[in-house]
mmCIF file of C-alpha atoms in Angstrom:
data_model
loop_
_atom_site.group_PDB
_atom_site.id
_atom_site.type_symbol
_atom_site.label_atom_id
_atom_site.label_comp_id
_atom_site.label_asym_id
_atom_site.label_seq_id
_atom_site.Cartn_x
_atom_site.Cartn_y
_atom_site.Cartn_z
ATOM 1 C CA MET E 221 10.056 -40.291 -55.372
ATOM 2 C CA THR E 222 9.392 -38.424 -52.147
ATOM 3 C CA GLN E 223 7.629 -39.730 -49.052
ATOM 4 C CA TYR E 224 5.603 -36.523 -48.585
ATOM 5 C CA ALA E 225 4.590 -33.725 -50.932
ATOM 6 C CA LEU E 226 2.964 -30.314 -50.497
ATOM 7 C CA ALA E 227 0.839 -28.255 -52.849
ATOM 8 C CA HIS E 228 -0.756 -24.870 -52.251
ATOM 9 C CA ALA E 229 -2.275 -22.181 -54.442
ATOM 10 C CA ALA E 230 -4.393 -19.051 -53.991
ATOM 11 C CA ASP E 231 -6.372 -16.323 -55.746
ATOM 12 C CA GLY E 232 -8.064 -18.146 -58.588
ATOM 13 C CA THR E 233 -11.128 -20.197 -59.414
ATOM 14 C CA ALA E 234 -11.620 -23.528 -57.687
ATOM 15 C CA ALA E 235 -10.889 -25.359 -60.952
ATOM 16 C CA ASP E 236 -7.677 -23.417 -61.627
ATOM 17 C CA LEU E 237 -6.375 -23.800 -58.070
ATOM 18 C CA ALA E 238 -7.124 -27.529 -58.060
ATOM 19 C CA GLU E 239 -5.212 -27.967 -61.317
ATOM 20 C CA GLN E 240 -2.277 -25.961 -59.936
ATOM 21 C CA CYS E 241 -2.132 -28.153 -56.842
ATOM 22 C CA ALA E 242 -2.372 -31.327 -58.904
ATOM 23 C CA ALA E 243 0.581 -30.147 -61.007
ATOM 24 C CA GLN E 244 2.631 -29.496 -57.863
ATOM 25 C CA LEU E 245 1.974 -33.092 -56.777
ATOM 26 C CA ARG E 246 3.470 -34.632 -59.930
ATOM 27 C CA ASP E 247 6.288 -36.240 -57.890
ATOM 28 C CA ALA E 248 3.736 -37.973 -55.635
ATOM 29 C CA ALA E 249 2.984 -40.771 -58.061
ATOM 30 C CA ASP E 250 2.890 -43.479 -55.390
ATOM 31 C CA HIS E 251 1.183 -41.505 -52.624
ATOM 32 C CA THR E 252 -1.993 -42.951 -51.158
ATOM 33 C CA LEU E 253 -3.284 -40.533 -48.493
ATOM 34 C CA GLY E 254 -3.883 -36.800 -48.691
ATOM 35 C CA PHE E 255 -4.830 -34.029 -46.263
ATOM 36 C CA LEU E 256 -6.763 -31.240 -47.969
ATOM 37 C CA TYR E 257 -7.755 -27.818 -46.610
ATOM 38 C CA VAL E 258 -9.592 -25.074 -48.492
ATOM 39 C CA THR E 259 -10.669 -21.599 -47.450
ATOM 40 C CA ASP E 260 -14.293 -20.654 -47.025
ATOM 41 C CA PRO E 261 -14.733 -19.044 -50.502
ATOM 42 C CA LEU E 262 -14.088 -22.488 -52.028
ATOM 43 C CA ALA E 263 -16.289 -24.491 -49.641
ATOM 44 C CA ALA E 264 -19.090 -24.980 -52.175
ATOM 45 C CA ASP E 265 -16.558 -26.343 -54.691
ATOM 46 C CA LEU E 266 -14.923 -28.850 -52.361
ATOM 47 C CA ASP E 267 -16.429 -31.892 -54.072
ATOM 48 C CA ALA E 268 -15.110 -30.757 -57.455
ATOM 49 C CA ILE E 269 -11.666 -29.982 -55.988
ATOM 50 C CA VAL E 270 -11.423 -33.487 -54.525
ATOM 51 C CA ALA E 271 -12.559 -34.998 -57.825
ATOM 52 C CA THR E 272 -9.818 -33.122 -59.715
ATOM 53 C CA LEU E 273 -7.117 -34.228 -57.277
ATOM 54 C CA LYS E 274 -8.290 -37.836 -57.468
ATOM 55 C CA ALA E 275 -8.265 -37.707 -61.271
ATOM 56 C CA ARG E 276 -4.883 -35.962 -61.615
ATOM 57 C CA THR E 277 -2.906 -37.724 -58.846
ATOM 58 C CA SER E 278 -2.494 -41.232 -57.472
ATOM 59 C CA VAL E 279 -4.141 -40.231 -54.181
ATOM 60 C CA GLN E 280 -7.658 -41.615 -53.856
ATOM 61 C CA ASN E 281 -8.014 -41.271 -50.080
ATOM 62 C CA TRP E 282 -8.496 -37.679 -48.913
ATOM 63 C CA VAL E 283 -9.421 -36.171 -45.566
ATOM 64 C CA GLY E 284 -9.756 -32.526 -44.616
ATOM 65 C CA THR E 285 -12.120 -29.623 -44.129
ATOM 66 C CA VAL E 286 -12.808 -25.911 -44.593
ATOM 67 C CA GLY E 287 -11.169 -23.052 -42.710
ATOM 68 C CA ILE E 288 -11.554 -19.284 -42.595
ATOM 69 C CA GLY E 289 -7.768 -19.551 -42.940
ATOM 70 C CA ILE E 290 -5.469 -22.353 -44.095
ATOM 71 C CA CYS E 291 -1.714 -22.769 -43.930
ATOM 72 C CA ALA E 292 1.186 -24.289 -45.827
ATOM 73 C CA THR E 293 4.933 -24.159 -45.227
ATOM 74 C CA ALA E 294 5.803 -20.505 -44.401
ATOM 75 C CA ASN E 295 2.394 -19.346 -45.720
ATOM 76 C CA GLU E 296 -1.053 -18.478 -44.392
ATOM 77 C CA TYR E 297 -4.123 -17.749 -46.499
ATOM 78 C CA PHE E 298 -7.068 -15.953 -44.890
ATOM 79 C CA GLU E 299 -10.408 -14.990 -46.408
ATOM 80 C CA ARG E 300 -9.260 -15.517 -50.002
ATOM 81 C CA PRO E 301 -9.655 -18.529 -52.307
ATOM 82 C CA ALA E 302 -6.871 -20.970 -51.429
ATOM 83 C CA ILE E 303 -6.048 -24.674 -51.262
ATOM 84 C CA ALA E 304 -3.366 -26.520 -49.264
ATOM 85 C CA ALA E 305 -2.730 -30.235 -49.701
ATOM 86 C CA LEU E 306 -0.236 -32.588 -48.061
ATOM 87 C CA THR E 307 0.118 -36.099 -49.463
ATOM 88 C CA GLY E 308 2.044 -39.074 -48.148
ATOM 89 C CA GLN E 309 3.230 -42.534 -49.061
ATOM 90 C CA PHE E 310 1.305 -44.862 -46.729
ATOM 91 C CA ALA E 311 0.874 -48.606 -47.057
ATOM 92 C CA ASP E 312 -2.728 -49.747 -47.446
ATOM 93 C CA ASP E 313 -2.667 -51.354 -43.993
ATOM 94 C CA GLU E 314 -1.117 -48.245 -42.380
ATOM 95 C CA PHE E 315 -4.227 -46.053 -42.363
ATOM 96 C CA ARG E 316 -7.985 -46.295 -42.121
ATOM 97 C CA LEU E 317 -10.489 -43.553 -42.865
ATOM 98 C CA ILE E 318 -12.871 -42.612 -40.065
ATOM 99 C CA PRO E 319 -16.386 -42.375 -41.503
ATOM 100 C CA PRO E 320 -18.586 -39.494 -40.337
ATOM 101 C CA ILE E 321 -19.904 -39.956 -36.786
ATOM 102 C CA ASP E 322 -22.378 -37.505 -35.264
ATOM 103 C CA ASP E 323 -23.260 -39.217 -31.966
ATOM 104 C CA PRO E 324 -20.880 -40.352 -29.187
ATOM 105 C CA ASP E 325 -23.077 -43.417 -28.614
ATOM 106 C CA ALA E 326 -22.332 -44.549 -32.167
ATOM 107 C CA ILE E 327 -18.625 -44.601 -31.308
ATOM 108 C CA ARG E 328 -19.249 -46.849 -28.335
ATOM 109 C CA LEU E 329 -21.413 -49.205 -30.385
ATOM 110 C CA ALA E 330 -19.119 -49.382 -33.415
ATOM 111 C CA SER E 331 -15.671 -50.916 -33.065
ATOM 112 C CA PHE E 332 -12.589 -49.229 -34.480
ATOM 113 C CA THR E 333 -10.241 -51.172 -32.210
ATOM 114 C CA ASP E 334 -9.427 -53.838 -34.807
ATOM 115 C CA PHE E 335 -7.024 -51.314 -36.359
ATOM 116 C CA ALA E 336 -3.859 -50.642 -34.326
ATOM 117 C CA ALA E 337 -3.624 -46.874 -34.618
ATOM 118 C CA ALA E 338 -0.885 -44.684 -33.153
ATOM 119 C CA MET E 339 -2.803 -41.499 -33.874
ATOM 120 C CA GLY E 340 -5.808 -40.040 -35.602
ATOM 121 C CA VAL E 341 -6.358 -36.820 -37.527
ATOM 122 C CA VAL E 342 -9.937 -35.631 -37.087
ATOM 123 C CA HIS E 343 -12.123 -32.778 -38.234
ATOM 124 C CA VAL E 344 -15.242 -31.898 -36.276
ATOM 125 C CA ASP E 345 -18.338 -29.840 -37.028
ATOM 126 C CA PRO E 346 -18.559 -27.053 -34.395
ATOM 127 C CA ARG E 347 -22.332 -26.901 -34.828
ATOM 128 C CA ASN E 348 -22.632 -30.351 -33.253
ATOM 129 C CA PRO E 349 -23.473 -29.725 -29.564
ATOM 130 C CA GLN E 350 -21.574 -32.901 -28.663
ATOM 131 C CA ALA E 351 -18.357 -31.959 -30.461
ATOM 132 C CA SER E 352 -16.183 -32.294 -27.340
ATOM 133 C CA GLU E 353 -17.863 -35.574 -26.394
ATOM 134 C CA LEU E 354 -17.260 -36.960 -29.892
ATOM 135 C CA VAL E 355 -13.533 -36.253 -29.579
ATOM 136 C CA ALA E 356 -13.236 -37.657 -26.051
ATOM 137 C CA SER E 357 -15.327 -40.726 -26.843
ATOM 138 C CA PHE E 358 -13.396 -41.619 -29.995
ATOM 139 C CA ALA E 359 -9.987 -41.096 -28.370
ATOM 140 C CA ASN E 360 -10.766 -42.980 -25.176
ATOM 141 C CA ASN E 361 -12.800 -45.827 -26.645
ATOM 142 C CA ASN E 362 -10.125 -46.546 -29.232
ATOM 143 C CA ALA E 363 -7.034 -45.667 -27.166
ATOM 144 C CA VAL E 364 -5.807 -43.317 -29.890
ATOM 145 C CA TYR E 365 -4.101 -39.903 -29.697
ATOM 146 C CA LEU E 366 -6.043 -37.381 -31.770
ATOM 147 C CA VAL E 367 -5.044 -34.129 -33.439
ATOM 148 C CA GLY E 368 -7.093 -31.883 -35.667
ATOM 149 C CA GLY E 369 -9.599 -29.095 -35.448
ATOM 150 C CA LEU E 370 -13.144 -27.827 -35.673
ATOM 151 C CA THR E 371 -14.237 -26.534 -39.055
ATOM 152 C CA SER E 372 -14.391 -22.724 -39.339
ATOM 153 C CA ALA E 373 -16.691 -21.416 -42.050
ATOM 154 C CA GLN E 374 -19.321 -18.826 -42.886
ATOM 155 C CA THR E 375 -21.839 -21.141 -44.528
ATOM 156 C CA THR E 376 -20.701 -24.621 -45.611
ATOM 157 C CA PHE E 377 -19.093 -26.697 -42.851
ATOM 158 C CA ALA E 378 -17.898 -29.441 -45.156
ATOM 159 C CA GLN E 379 -15.484 -32.226 -44.255
ATOM 160 C CA ILE E 380 -13.717 -34.785 -46.426
ATOM 161 C CA ALA E 381 -13.568 -38.435 -45.395
ATOM 162 C CA GLY E 382 -13.352 -40.211 -48.719
ATOM 163 C CA GLY E 383 -16.412 -38.222 -49.806
ATOM 164 C CA ILE E 384 -17.918 -34.938 -48.632
ATOM 165 C CA THR E 385 -19.749 -34.901 -45.313
ATOM 166 C CA GLU E 386 -20.658 -32.592 -42.416
ATOM 167 C CA GLY E 387 -22.321 -32.651 -39.017
ATOM 168 C CA GLY E 388 -19.963 -34.713 -36.888
ATOM 169 C CA LEU E 389 -16.434 -36.122 -36.613
ATOM 170 C CA SER E 390 -14.461 -37.670 -39.463
ATOM 171 C CA GLY E 391 -10.841 -38.201 -40.460
ATOM 172 C CA VAL E 392 -8.221 -40.932 -40.547
ATOM 173 C CA GLN E 393 -6.427 -43.290 -38.187
ATOM 174 C CA ILE E 394 -2.727 -43.863 -38.849
ATOM 175 C CA GLY E 395 -0.926 -47.026 -37.802
ATOM 176 C CA GLY E 396 1.851 -47.388 -35.292
ATOM 177 C CA ARG E 397 4.784 -47.882 -37.679
ATOM 178 C CA ARG E 398 5.009 -44.148 -38.354
ATOM 179 C CA GLN E 399 7.047 -42.094 -35.863
ATOM 180 C CA VAL E 400 5.180 -38.929 -34.859
ATOM 181 C CA THR E 401 5.864 -36.026 -32.474
ATOM 182 C CA PHE E 402 3.152 -33.723 -31.122
ATOM 183 C CA GLY E 403 3.222 -30.248 -29.571
ATOM 184 C CA LEU E 404 0.651 -27.821 -28.143
ATOM 185 C CA THR E 405 1.084 -24.068 -27.721
ATOM 186 C CA GLN E 406 -1.279 -21.883 -25.722
ATOM 187 C CA GLY E 407 -2.445 -18.464 -26.898
ATOM 188 C CA CYS E 408 -3.587 -17.211 -23.488
ATOM 189 C CA SER E 409 -1.294 -16.819 -20.464
ATOM 190 C CA PRO E 410 -2.181 -16.850 -16.729
ATOM 191 C CA ILE E 411 -2.761 -13.544 -14.934
ATOM 192 C CA GLY E 412 -2.923 -15.193 -11.523
ATOM 193 C CA ALA E 413 -2.481 -18.439 -9.616
ATOM 194 C CA PRO E 414 -4.757 -21.480 -9.944
ATOM 195 C CA HIS E 415 -7.920 -21.404 -7.844
ATOM 196 C CA ALA E 416 -9.989 -24.201 -6.361
ATOM 197 C CA ILE E 417 -13.591 -24.136 -7.550
ATOM 198 C CA THR E 418 -15.486 -24.175 -4.253
ATOM 199 C CA GLY E 419 -18.957 -23.290 -5.489
ATOM 200 C CA VAL E 420 -20.422 -23.973 -8.924
ATOM 201 C CA GLU E 421 -23.672 -24.946 -10.601
ATOM 202 C CA GLY E 422 -23.247 -26.078 -14.196
ATOM 203 C CA ASN E 423 -21.396 -23.271 -15.943
ATOM 204 C CA ILE E 424 -22.011 -20.665 -13.220
ATOM 205 C CA LEU E 425 -19.060 -20.072 -10.892
ATOM 206 C CA ALA E 426 -20.126 -18.960 -7.416
ATOM 207 C CA THR E 427 -16.947 -19.120 -5.321
ATOM 208 C CA LEU E 428 -13.247 -19.650 -5.881
ATOM 209 C CA ASP E 429 -11.099 -20.525 -2.859
ATOM 210 C CA GLY E 430 -14.183 -19.696 -0.797
ATOM 211 C CA ARG E 431 -14.443 -16.135 -2.159
ATOM 212 C CA PRO E 432 -17.010 -14.731 -4.613
ATOM 213 C CA ALA E 433 -15.855 -15.690 -8.098
ATOM 214 C CA LEU E 434 -16.436 -12.214 -9.518
ATOM 215 C CA GLU E 435 -14.353 -10.635 -6.739
ATOM 216 C CA VAL E 436 -11.419 -12.878 -7.655
ATOM 217 C CA LEU E 437 -11.850 -12.132 -11.355
ATOM 218 C CA TYR E 438 -11.935 -8.352 -10.816
ATOM 219 C CA GLU E 439 -8.888 -8.502 -8.568
ATOM 220 C CA GLU E 440 -6.753 -10.392 -11.092
ATOM 221 C CA ALA E 441 -7.971 -8.388 -14.083
ATOM 222 C CA GLY E 442 -7.162 -5.131 -12.264
ATOM 223 C CA ILE E 443 -10.744 -3.853 -12.239
ATOM 224 C CA LYS E 444 -11.486 -1.437 -9.405
ATOM 225 C CA PRO E 445 -14.847 -1.167 -7.597
ATOM 226 C CA GLY E 446 -17.277 1.006 -9.533
ATOM 227 C CA GLU E 447 -15.340 0.753 -12.816
ATOM 228 C CA ASP E 448 -16.919 -0.351 -16.073
ATOM 229 C CA PRO E 449 -15.560 -3.935 -16.252
ATOM 230 C CA ARG E 450 -15.911 -4.350 -20.007
ATOM 231 C CA PRO E 451 -12.578 -2.816 -21.127
ATOM 232 C CA GLY E 452 -10.665 -4.779 -18.491
ATOM 233 C CA LEU E 453 -12.294 -8.060 -19.460
ATOM 234 C CA ALA E 454 -11.942 -7.660 -23.237
ATOM 235 C CA ASN E 455 -9.133 -10.231 -23.581
ATOM 236 C CA VAL E 456 -9.628 -12.159 -20.337
ATOM 237 C CA PHE E 457 -10.785 -15.779 -20.315
ATOM 238 C CA VAL E 458 -11.158 -18.731 -17.966
ATOM 239 C CA ALA E 459 -8.718 -21.640 -18.166
ATOM 240 C CA LEU E 460 -9.906 -24.970 -16.770
ATOM 241 C CA LEU E 461 -6.888 -26.967 -15.611
ATOM 242 C CA VAL E 462 -6.638 -30.474 -17.005
ATOM 243 C CA ASP E 463 -6.913 -32.950 -14.137
ATOM 244 C CA GLY E 464 -3.569 -34.452 -13.182
ATOM 245 C CA SER E 465 -1.624 -31.826 -15.103
ATOM 246 C CA ASN E 466 0.218 -28.661 -14.124
ATOM 247 C CA ILE E 467 -0.774 -25.193 -15.310
ATOM 248 C CA GLY E 468 0.893 -25.862 -18.648
ATOM 249 C CA ASP E 469 -2.167 -27.796 -19.835
ATOM 250 C CA TYR E 470 -5.491 -26.033 -19.639
ATOM 251 C CA LEU E 471 -8.657 -25.523 -21.637
ATOM 252 C CA VAL E 472 -9.506 -21.886 -22.365
ATOM 253 C CA ARG E 473 -13.185 -20.987 -22.210
ATOM 254 C CA HIS E 474 -15.034 -17.694 -22.693
ATOM 255 C CA LEU E 475 -16.612 -15.535 -20.022
ATOM 256 C CA VAL E 476 -20.281 -15.176 -20.954
ATOM 257 C CA SER E 477 -21.860 -13.336 -18.020
ATOM 258 C CA ILE E 478 -21.248 -11.670 -14.671
ATOM 259 C CA ASP E 479 -23.670 -10.966 -11.830
ATOM 260 C CA PRO E 480 -22.294 -8.165 -9.610
ATOM 261 C CA SER E 481 -25.176 -8.469 -7.154
ATOM 262 C CA GLN E 482 -24.316 -12.094 -6.324
ATOM 263 C CA GLY E 483 -20.662 -12.236 -7.354
ATOM 264 C CA LEU E 484 -21.290 -14.885 -10.035
ATOM 265 C CA VAL E 485 -19.346 -15.585 -13.255
ATOM 266 C CA GLY E 486 -20.733 -17.540 -16.206
ATOM 267 C CA ILE E 487 -18.436 -19.448 -18.596
ATOM 268 C CA THR E 488 -18.885 -21.502 -21.782
ATOM 269 C CA ASP E 489 -18.404 -24.911 -20.152
ATOM 270 C CA ASP E 490 -19.591 -26.809 -17.129
ATOM 271 C CA ALA E 491 -17.181 -26.910 -14.192
ATOM 272 C CA SER E 492 -16.796 -29.099 -11.125
ATOM 273 C CA GLU E 493 -15.892 -28.485 -7.491
ATOM 274 C CA THR E 494 -13.155 -31.103 -7.915
ATOM 275 C CA SER E 495 -11.427 -28.936 -10.517
ATOM 276 C CA GLN E 496 -9.225 -25.864 -10.609
ATOM 277 C CA LEU E 497 -9.150 -22.870 -12.896
ATOM 278 C CA MET E 498 -7.123 -19.783 -13.688
ATOM 279 C CA PHE E 499 -7.922 -16.502 -15.328
ATOM 280 C CA VAL E 500 -5.853 -15.897 -18.460
ATOM 281 C CA ARG E 501 -5.277 -13.094 -20.942
ATOM 282 C CA ARG E 502 -4.780 -13.332 -24.694
ATOM 283 C CA ASP E 503 -1.843 -11.320 -26.066
ATOM 284 C CA ALA E 504 0.642 -11.706 -28.901
ATOM 285 C CA ASP E 505 3.872 -11.433 -26.877
ATOM 286 C CA ASN E 506 3.081 -14.286 -24.522
ATOM 287 C CA ALA E 507 1.624 -16.360 -27.350
ATOM 288 C CA ASP E 508 4.892 -15.960 -29.257
ATOM 289 C CA LYS E 509 6.919 -16.975 -26.193
ATOM 290 C CA ASP E 510 4.808 -20.091 -25.777
ATOM 291 C CA LEU E 511 5.080 -20.896 -29.474
ATOM 292 C CA HIS E 512 8.868 -20.956 -29.162
ATOM 293 C CA ARG E 513 8.608 -22.936 -25.904
ATOM 294 C CA MET E 514 6.660 -25.590 -27.835
ATOM 295 C CA LEU E 515 9.218 -25.627 -30.649
ATOM 296 C CA ASP E 516 12.066 -25.935 -28.121
ATOM 297 C CA ASP E 517 10.258 -28.824 -26.449
ATOM 298 C CA ILE E 518 9.610 -30.664 -29.712
ATOM 299 C CA GLU E 519 13.180 -30.128 -30.917
ATOM 300 C CA GLY E 520 14.440 -31.617 -27.658
ATOM 301 C CA ARG E 521 12.255 -34.706 -28.092
ATOM 302 C CA VAL E 522 12.639 -35.560 -31.777
ATOM 303 C CA GLY E 523 15.008 -38.393 -32.501
ATOM 304 C CA VAL E 524 15.366 -37.788 -36.232
ATOM 305 C CA PRO E 525 14.618 -34.701 -38.356
ATOM 306 C CA PRO E 526 10.944 -34.387 -39.339
ATOM 307 C CA LYS E 527 9.912 -35.025 -42.934
ATOM 308 C CA ALA E 528 6.478 -33.371 -42.925
ATOM 309 C CA GLY E 529 3.805 -32.009 -40.637
ATOM 310 C CA LEU E 530 0.282 -30.822 -39.958
ATOM 311 C CA PHE E 531 -0.560 -27.635 -38.074
ATOM 312 C CA PHE E 532 -3.940 -26.787 -36.597
ATOM 313 C CA SER E 533 -4.306 -23.304 -35.156
ATOM 314 C CA CYS E 534 -7.132 -21.181 -33.801
ATOM 315 C CA VAL E 535 -8.882 -18.802 -36.188
ATOM 316 C CA ALA E 536 -8.281 -16.093 -33.549
ATOM 317 C CA ARG E 537 -4.519 -16.554 -33.988
ATOM 318 C CA GLY E 538 -2.737 -15.898 -37.288
ATOM 319 C CA PRO E 539 -3.285 -12.290 -38.447
ATOM 320 C CA HIS E 540 -5.866 -11.777 -35.699
ATOM 321 C CA LEU E 541 -3.130 -12.113 -33.069
ATOM 322 C CA PHE E 542 0.304 -11.647 -34.644
ATOM 323 C CA SER E 543 1.391 -8.581 -36.616
ATOM 324 C CA GLU E 544 3.851 -10.448 -38.844
ATOM 325 C CA PRO E 545 2.262 -12.340 -41.762
ATOM 326 C CA ALA E 546 2.445 -16.142 -41.403
ATOM 327 C CA HIS E 547 4.119 -15.702 -38.010
ATOM 328 C CA GLU E 548 3.536 -19.243 -36.778
ATOM 329 C CA MET E 549 4.365 -20.962 -40.051
ATOM 330 C CA LYS E 550 7.615 -18.994 -40.430
ATOM 331 C CA ALA E 551 8.629 -19.884 -36.860
ATOM 332 C CA ILE E 552 8.093 -23.573 -37.628
ATOM 333 C CA GLN E 553 10.041 -23.232 -40.894
ATOM 334 C CA GLU E 554 12.950 -21.506 -39.158
ATOM 335 C CA ARG E 555 13.145 -24.341 -36.649
ATOM 336 C CA PHE E 556 12.634 -27.397 -38.868
ATOM 337 C CA GLY E 557 13.410 -26.182 -42.379
ATOM 338 C CA ASP E 558 11.360 -26.302 -45.571
ATOM 339 C CA ILE E 559 9.510 -29.499 -44.764
ATOM 340 C CA PRO E 560 6.009 -29.829 -46.279
ATOM 341 C CA ILE E 561 3.346 -28.731 -43.775
ATOM 342 C CA ALA E 562 -0.365 -28.107 -44.282
ATOM 343 C CA GLY E 563 -3.267 -27.293 -41.982
ATOM 344 C CA PHE E 564 -6.027 -24.855 -41.160
ATOM 345 C CA PHE E 565 -7.266 -22.297 -38.643
ATOM 346 C CA GLY E 566 -10.295 -23.693 -36.875
ATOM 347 C CA SER E 567 -13.036 -22.920 -34.375
ATOM 348 C CA GLY E 568 -11.257 -25.177 -31.882
ATOM 349 C CA GLU E 569 -8.208 -27.416 -31.827
ATOM 350 C CA VAL E 570 -8.061 -31.131 -31.034
ATOM 351 C CA CYS E 571 -5.145 -32.559 -29.067
ATOM 352 C CA SER E 572 -5.215 -35.963 -27.369
ATOM 353 C CA ASP E 573 -8.833 -36.412 -26.202
ATOM 354 C CA ARG E 574 -9.756 -32.743 -25.716
ATOM 355 C CA VAL E 575 -10.963 -29.692 -27.630
ATOM 356 C CA TYR E 576 -8.857 -26.597 -26.943
ATOM 357 C CA ALA E 577 -9.268 -22.929 -27.855
ATOM 358 C CA TYR E 578 -6.719 -20.245 -28.830
ATOM 359 C CA THR E 579 -4.018 -22.909 -29.235
ATOM 360 C CA GLY E 580 -1.806 -24.288 -31.979
ATOM 361 C CA VAL E 581 -1.306 -28.051 -32.404
ATOM 362 C CA LEU E 582 1.740 -29.210 -34.353
ATOM 363 C CA THR E 583 2.194 -32.783 -35.589
ATOM 364 C CA LEU E 584 5.508 -33.833 -37.171
ATOM 365 C CA PHE E 585 6.055 -37.032 -39.171
ATOM 366 C CA HIS E 586 9.555 -38.547 -39.136
#
């Protein structure tokens, strides 16, 4: 028997792909927990896929969600019918499913602290306006390190937490006996130094380091006075620095508006005058360098070789960033071998107590 097992299949009906995956899991007779990811064309069939896997395998506890793209060891599947499943041998007291939660107040009122969790794997509905608060509230109220992602779909934003759900946060907590290593790789790199936010109202930046925010943005993006700014800003974003961290940890947010008459910049998150930010650019070369930096860092920290993993990447990465097919998954395979890994490409990535964008989050089980 094996401690972890991987199944993946593509380009068929939901029923056929589910049966193929079940057959690939024939050596997982004593496995108890499964992570399941399906691409958007199979979203409406998710309930039936779970039912087949429960009937054909020993795994009765499944968590997962839908992605525009999903991944498995050395493979990525985008915008085509596909399933990826990772199963593991977990003792009954080593994990606990997280039921669907759609309100941060419900997390504070309900206690999950009676289970000693080392980590949690969560999936979050991006349509919930409190998605970031759900992640932060669950992580901080329960003192648990979270990984996961926000569902990416065209129509059905389904999640699996025992049964099928949507609308909030769900997943699984995993107990502290399992050794785990985490890594985060950024997809956007700085184009200038960090700036103090010296004037802001909500999500509207007025001044940075005492200068008009738009003036600073134009300067770093290389936009000259009188130029059409749109081409120069096409791949430029704002990165809010995580308090107490260096520039290696930041939350990328979109630019949503500029006001040349007043020098204002609007972003997709509220900011504070106690915070710092940078302007960053998304490009494949720097994303690849940071991917290998993450793999170097993880390799330097792992005590024993990993046995399996989960990978959560941004839907704007994969083939939308890298020219080589399955670029990220092949890099992970080259570093750690043919270990079973599954995951999906989401509308945001969860790491610790925060929701990131344009990143990749790797979790390795030892």
